[in-house]
């Protein structure tokens, strides 16, 4: 059996990724497909931690733009990620995968608190760990959570799941002539303001030398390809 390139990864899923075509909420067939793809890579021996966003339920930034207190709006977003984390846990456990949800904000009736060494232990035991509630702080995104947790658990790569097949010089949905990058240096992402992740998250990846693979999640089998080291999407590194 061909060995995976990466032994430990952080998979970053946006909240919208769980909504399918609906754009809102959680779509059963979509989340089931994601769960199947995750099981596939765990079966190859890769340890998987997931950071999930909450934009399918609530966006903190949008709330604050409408005049809401930014910190309150962000806390609501963190709660949205907990809902998504539990939905993912349910989808994974339905097909026989052991999982643990760990929240950055303690809510111990619902899930475990985030404890770094315990998260690593779960991964070593072959459990999928789902990180919920972002970093637990307002003003930080779940992209930053993915970068922070990757550094903490020493993940080798962040798999950034998107609806497009990589990073382009302009929005490929609006511009048919947009050019796709196969490789990018962190500094190019920052200088050009490319839509990989926000700048706080990208800086954290750069400082800690965590590579990022941006790929299209809607094509089934892509998570496996990324983990096996196939050249898909855009690789951000140095
Ligand atoms: P090992 O010690 O490696 O066997 O890990 P474990 O997670 O199986 O052990 P533990 O006895 O800590 O947890 C058993 C179950 O309780 C698991 O499903 C955990 O997710 C859950 N659990 C552990 N701590 C908490 C908590 O603080 N809150 C909630 N809601 N569940 C917890």
CSV table of C-alpha atoms in Angstrom, one decimal, residues 40 72 103 122 158 207 227:
chain,number,residue,atom,x,y,z
A,40,UNK,CA,-10.5,7.3,3.7
A,72,UNK,CA,-20.4,39.7,20.7
A,103,UNK,CA,-13.7,23.4,22.3
A,122,UNK,CA,-6.4,11.4,20.7
A,158,UNK,CA,-3.0,22.6,6.5
A,207,UNK,CA,6.5,32.2,10.9
A,227,UNK,CA,-2.6,13.6,1.6
